[in-house]
Amino acid sequence: GAVVSQHPSRVICKSGTSVKIECRSLDFQATTMFWYRQFPKQSLMLMATSNEGSKATYEQGVEKDKFLINHASLTLSTLTVTSAHPEDSSFYICSASPASGNNEQFFGPGTRLTVL
Amino acid sequence: RKEVEQDPGPFNVPEGATVAFNCTYSNSASQSFFWYRQDCRKEPKLLMSVYSSGNEDGRFTAQLNRASQYISLLIRDSKLSDSATYLCAVNLLTDSWGKFQFGAGTQVVVTP
């Protein structure tokens, strides 16, 4: 399957700071990437769809000014959690679909964010 | 009602036994379906796509029932390493982005 990397894998930060998470497609180009959040024992919740060269599309209830998404190239999307608070602590996962596939999504290894 | 629903389990399965579980979806316009496996504190990994005719990959068999709007996953000859949470994903394909709706997952615990 296609390979998606994510960095960092784990981050601990103080309340009020901003955290940037990178998502890269390593062996394919991705015009669209997806950002999810998963709380313990809950399902993946789609936060936003990241589109290369245009603005991200956010799901209802997700603040676009708090979760900044930049899809600067066909292999890189970044999610910045601005002014993080303890309730933002979660598992953030990105995914991407190769254009040549069957629309299946391949996930990065995730970033575990802990805000103190 | 949730768009995609799964029995959370856990399904406790003796090693070597067969286990099967379903995932129901509410939107009849759903067009593609997948099963993912997620281990604790890890990302989901694609297990298999689900085709209209049903498909098999080794010990795993996936079926789609469009009339009743559910997909199923059957695991034969369960191994201890099959213990995981199995997520179903449904893709509406109503836009070019192909957003997924995920179920909350079914936990499978294979015991010796």
PDB file of C-alpha atoms in Angstrom, chain A:
ATOM      1  CA  GLY A   1       0.000   0.000   0.000  1.00  0.00           C
ATOM      2  CA  ALA A   2       0.883   3.658  -0.250  1.00  0.00           C
ATOM      3  CA  VAL A   3       3.022   5.180   2.493  1.00  0.00           C
ATOM      4  CA  VAL A   4       2.079   8.239   4.486  1.00  0.00           C
ATOM      5  CA  SER A   5       4.356   9.676   7.132  1.00  0.00           C
ATOM      6  CA  GLN A   6       3.513  12.038   9.945  1.00  0.00           C
ATOM      7  CA  HIS A   7       5.718  14.103  12.197  1.00  0.00           C
ATOM      8  CA  PRO A   8       6.045  14.423  15.109  1.00  0.00           C
ATOM      9  CA  SER A   9       4.683  11.178  16.483  1.00  0.00           C
ATOM     10  CA  ARG A  10       4.248  12.617  19.932  1.00  0.00           C
ATOM     11  CA  VAL A  11       4.257  16.120  21.334  1.00  0.00           C
ATOM     12  CA  ILE A  12       3.723  17.540  24.765  1.00  0.00           C
ATOM     13  CA  CYS A  13       3.243  21.274  25.028  1.00  0.00           C
ATOM     14  CA  LYS A  14       2.089  23.943  27.414  1.00  0.00           C
ATOM     15  CA  SER A  15      -1.336  25.472  27.182  1.00  0.00           C
ATOM     16  CA  GLY A  16      -1.395  28.467  24.849  1.00  0.00           C
ATOM     17  CA  THR A  17       1.348  27.325  22.523  1.00  0.00           C
ATOM     18  CA  SER A  18       0.934  26.310  18.887  1.00  0.00           C
ATOM     19  CA  VAL A  19       1.824  22.919  17.497  1.00  0.00           C
ATOM     20  CA  LYS A  20       2.493  22.060  13.866  1.00  0.00           C
ATOM     21  CA  ILE A  21       1.973  18.540  12.534  1.00  0.00           C
ATOM     22  CA  GLU A  22       3.267  17.478   9.132  1.00  0.00           C
ATOM     23  CA  CYS A  23       1.745  14.847   6.875  1.00  0.00           C
ATOM     24  CA  ARG A  24       3.635  13.588   3.852  1.00  0.00           C
ATOM     25  CA  SER A  25       2.761  11.138   1.105  1.00  0.00           C
ATOM     26  CA  LEU A  26       6.063   9.374   0.443  1.00  0.00           C
ATOM     27  CA  ASP A  27       5.507   7.424  -2.732  1.00  0.00           C
ATOM     28  CA  PHE A  28       2.570   9.120  -4.404  1.00  0.00           C
ATOM     29  CA  GLN A  29       1.124  12.535  -5.007  1.00  0.00           C
ATOM     30  CA  ALA A  30      -1.950  13.563  -3.077  1.00  0.00           C
ATOM     31  CA  THR A  31      -4.014  16.508  -4.203  1.00  0.00           C
ATOM     32  CA  THR A  32      -6.275  15.814  -1.245  1.00  0.00           C
ATOM     33  CA  MET A  33      -5.383  14.834   2.284  1.00  0.00           C
ATOM     34  CA  PHE A  34      -7.657  14.397   5.269  1.00  0.00           C
ATOM     35  CA  TRP A  35      -7.137  15.303   8.896  1.00  0.00           C
ATOM     36  CA  TYR A  36      -8.833  13.298  11.626  1.00  0.00           C
ATOM     37  CA  ARG A  37      -8.930  13.410  15.393  1.00  0.00           C
ATOM     38  CA  GLN A  38      -9.571  10.425  17.606  1.00  0.00           C
ATOM     39  CA  PHE A  39     -10.319  10.514  21.315  1.00  0.00           C
ATOM     40  CA  PRO A  40      -9.815   7.374  23.415  1.00  0.00           C
ATOM     41  CA  LYS A  41     -12.275   4.592  22.626  1.00  0.00           C
ATOM     42  CA  GLN A  42     -14.017   6.746  20.035  1.00  0.00           C
ATOM     43  CA  SER A  43     -14.160   6.716  16.263  1.00  0.00           C
ATOM     44  CA  LEU A  44     -12.130   8.763  13.863  1.00  0.00           C
ATOM     45  CA  MET A  45     -13.684  12.175  13.415  1.00  0.00           C
ATOM     46  CA  LEU A  46     -12.933  14.006  10.192  1.00  0.00           C
ATOM     47  CA  MET A  47     -11.783  17.528  10.939  1.00  0.00           C
ATOM     48  CA  ALA A  48     -11.027  18.885   7.498  1.00  0.00           C
ATOM     49  CA  THR A  49     -10.173  18.094   3.920  1.00  0.00           C
ATOM     50  CA  SER A  50      -6.911  19.597   2.775  1.00  0.00           C
ATOM     51  CA  ASN A  51      -6.674  20.559  -0.871  1.00  0.00           C
ATOM     52  CA  GLU A  52      -3.420  21.358  -2.601  1.00  0.00           C
ATOM     53  CA  GLY A  53      -3.357  24.939  -3.789  1.00  0.00           C
ATOM     54  CA  SER A  54      -6.647  25.969  -2.236  1.00  0.00           C
ATOM     55  CA  LYS A  55      -8.306  26.479   1.112  1.00  0.00           C
ATOM     56  CA  ALA A  56      -9.128  23.537   3.301  1.00  0.00           C
ATOM     57  CA  THR A  57     -12.714  22.501   3.839  1.00  0.00           C
ATOM     58  CA  TYR A  58     -13.637  22.151   7.481  1.00  0.00           C
ATOM     59  CA  GLU A  59     -16.273  19.915   8.989  1.00  0.00           C
ATOM     60  CA  GLN A  60     -19.062  21.414  11.013  1.00  0.00           C
ATOM     61  CA  GLY A  61     -17.930  22.415  14.477  1.00  0.00           C
ATOM     62  CA  VAL A  62     -14.232  22.563  13.625  1.00  0.00           C
ATOM     63  CA  GLU A  63     -12.783  26.050  14.019  1.00  0.00           C
ATOM     64  CA  LYS A  64     -10.720  26.944  10.984  1.00  0.00           C
ATOM     65  CA  ASP A  65      -8.856  29.680  12.858  1.00  0.00           C
ATOM     66  CA  LYS A  66      -7.794  27.247  15.532  1.00  0.00           C
ATOM     67  CA  PHE A  67      -6.809  24.389  13.260  1.00  0.00           C
ATOM     68  CA  LEU A  68      -4.826  25.931  10.427  1.00  0.00           C
ATOM     69  CA  ILE A  69      -4.235  23.729   7.430  1.00  0.00           C
ATOM     70  CA  ASN A  70      -1.740  24.384   4.673  1.00  0.00           C
ATOM     71  CA  HIS A  71      -1.376  22.047   1.710  1.00  0.00           C
ATOM     72  CA  ALA A  72       1.711  23.548   0.152  1.00  0.00           C
ATOM     73  CA  SER A  73       2.629  20.780  -2.261  1.00  0.00           C
ATOM     74  CA  LEU A  74       1.323  17.525  -3.688  1.00  0.00           C
ATOM     75  CA  THR A  75       3.090  15.575  -0.963  1.00  0.00           C
ATOM     76  CA  LEU A  76       2.794  17.750   2.123  1.00  0.00           C
ATOM     77  CA  SER A  77      -0.034  19.024   4.273  1.00  0.00           C
ATOM     78  CA  THR A  78       0.396  20.635   7.671  1.00  0.00           C
ATOM     79  CA  LEU A  79      -2.025  21.074  10.546  1.00  0.00           C
ATOM     80  CA  THR A  80      -1.269  23.739  13.119  1.00  0.00           C
ATOM     81  CA  VAL A  81      -3.159  23.658  16.390  1.00  0.00           C
ATOM     82  CA  THR A  82      -3.062  27.248  17.539  1.00  0.00           C
ATOM     83  CA  SER A  83      -3.244  28.297  21.177  1.00  0.00           C
ATOM     84  CA  ALA A  84      -3.610  24.713  22.257  1.00  0.00           C
ATOM     85  CA  HIS A  85      -5.607  23.877  25.379  1.00  0.00           C
ATOM     86  CA  PRO A  86      -5.863  20.656  27.357  1.00  0.00           C
ATOM     87  CA  GLU A  87      -9.124  19.752  25.614  1.00  0.00           C
ATOM     88  CA  ASP A  88      -7.192  19.676  22.320  1.00  0.00           C
ATOM     89  CA  SER A  89      -5.208  16.720  23.616  1.00  0.00           C
ATOM     90  CA  SER A  90      -5.963  13.894  21.224  1.00  0.00           C
ATOM     91  CA  PHE A  91      -4.626  11.575  18.550  1.00  0.00           C
ATOM     92  CA  TYR A  92      -4.386  13.448  15.242  1.00  0.00           C
ATOM     93  CA  ILE A  93      -4.139  11.350  12.098  1.00  0.00           C
ATOM     94  CA  CYS A  94      -3.832  12.323   8.466  1.00  0.00           C
ATOM     95  CA  SER A  95      -4.701  10.246   5.432  1.00  0.00           C
ATOM     96  CA  ALA A  96      -4.361  10.457   1.687  1.00  0.00           C
ATOM     97  CA  SER A  97      -5.657   8.622  -1.359  1.00  0.00           C
ATOM     98  CA  PRO A  98      -3.465   7.800  -4.344  1.00  0.00           C
ATOM     99  CA  ALA A  99      -5.061   8.973  -7.570  1.00  0.00           C
ATOM    100  CA  SER A 100      -4.556   5.554  -9.117  1.00  0.00           C
ATOM    101  CA  GLY A 101      -6.297   3.633  -6.357  1.00  0.00           C
ATOM    102  CA  ASN A 102      -9.869   2.696  -5.556  1.00  0.00           C
ATOM    103  CA  ASN A 103     -10.390   5.724  -3.324  1.00  0.00           C
ATOM    104  CA  GLU A 104      -9.005   3.844  -0.344  1.00  0.00           C
ATOM    105  CA  GLN A 105      -7.313   6.079   2.201  1.00  0.00           C
ATOM    106  CA  PHE A 106      -3.923   5.364   3.689  1.00  0.00           C
ATOM    107  CA  PHE A 107      -3.151   6.756   7.097  1.00  0.00           C
ATOM    108  CA  GLY A 108      -0.112   8.309   8.621  1.00  0.00           C
ATOM    109  CA  PRO A 109       1.076   6.875  11.957  1.00  0.00           C
ATOM    110  CA  GLY A 110      -0.636   9.656  13.868  1.00  0.00           C
ATOM    111  CA  THR A 111       0.485  12.342  16.289  1.00  0.00           C
ATOM    112  CA  ARG A 112      -0.374  12.083  19.945  1.00  0.00           C
ATOM    113  CA  LEU A 113      -0.784  15.595  21.322  1.00  0.00           C
ATOM    114  CA  THR A 114      -0.819  16.260  25.036  1.00  0.00           C
ATOM    115  CA  VAL A 115      -1.460  19.814  26.178  1.00  0.00           C
ATOM    116  CA  LEU A 116      -0.570  20.479  29.794  1.00  0.00           C
TER     117      LEU A 116
END
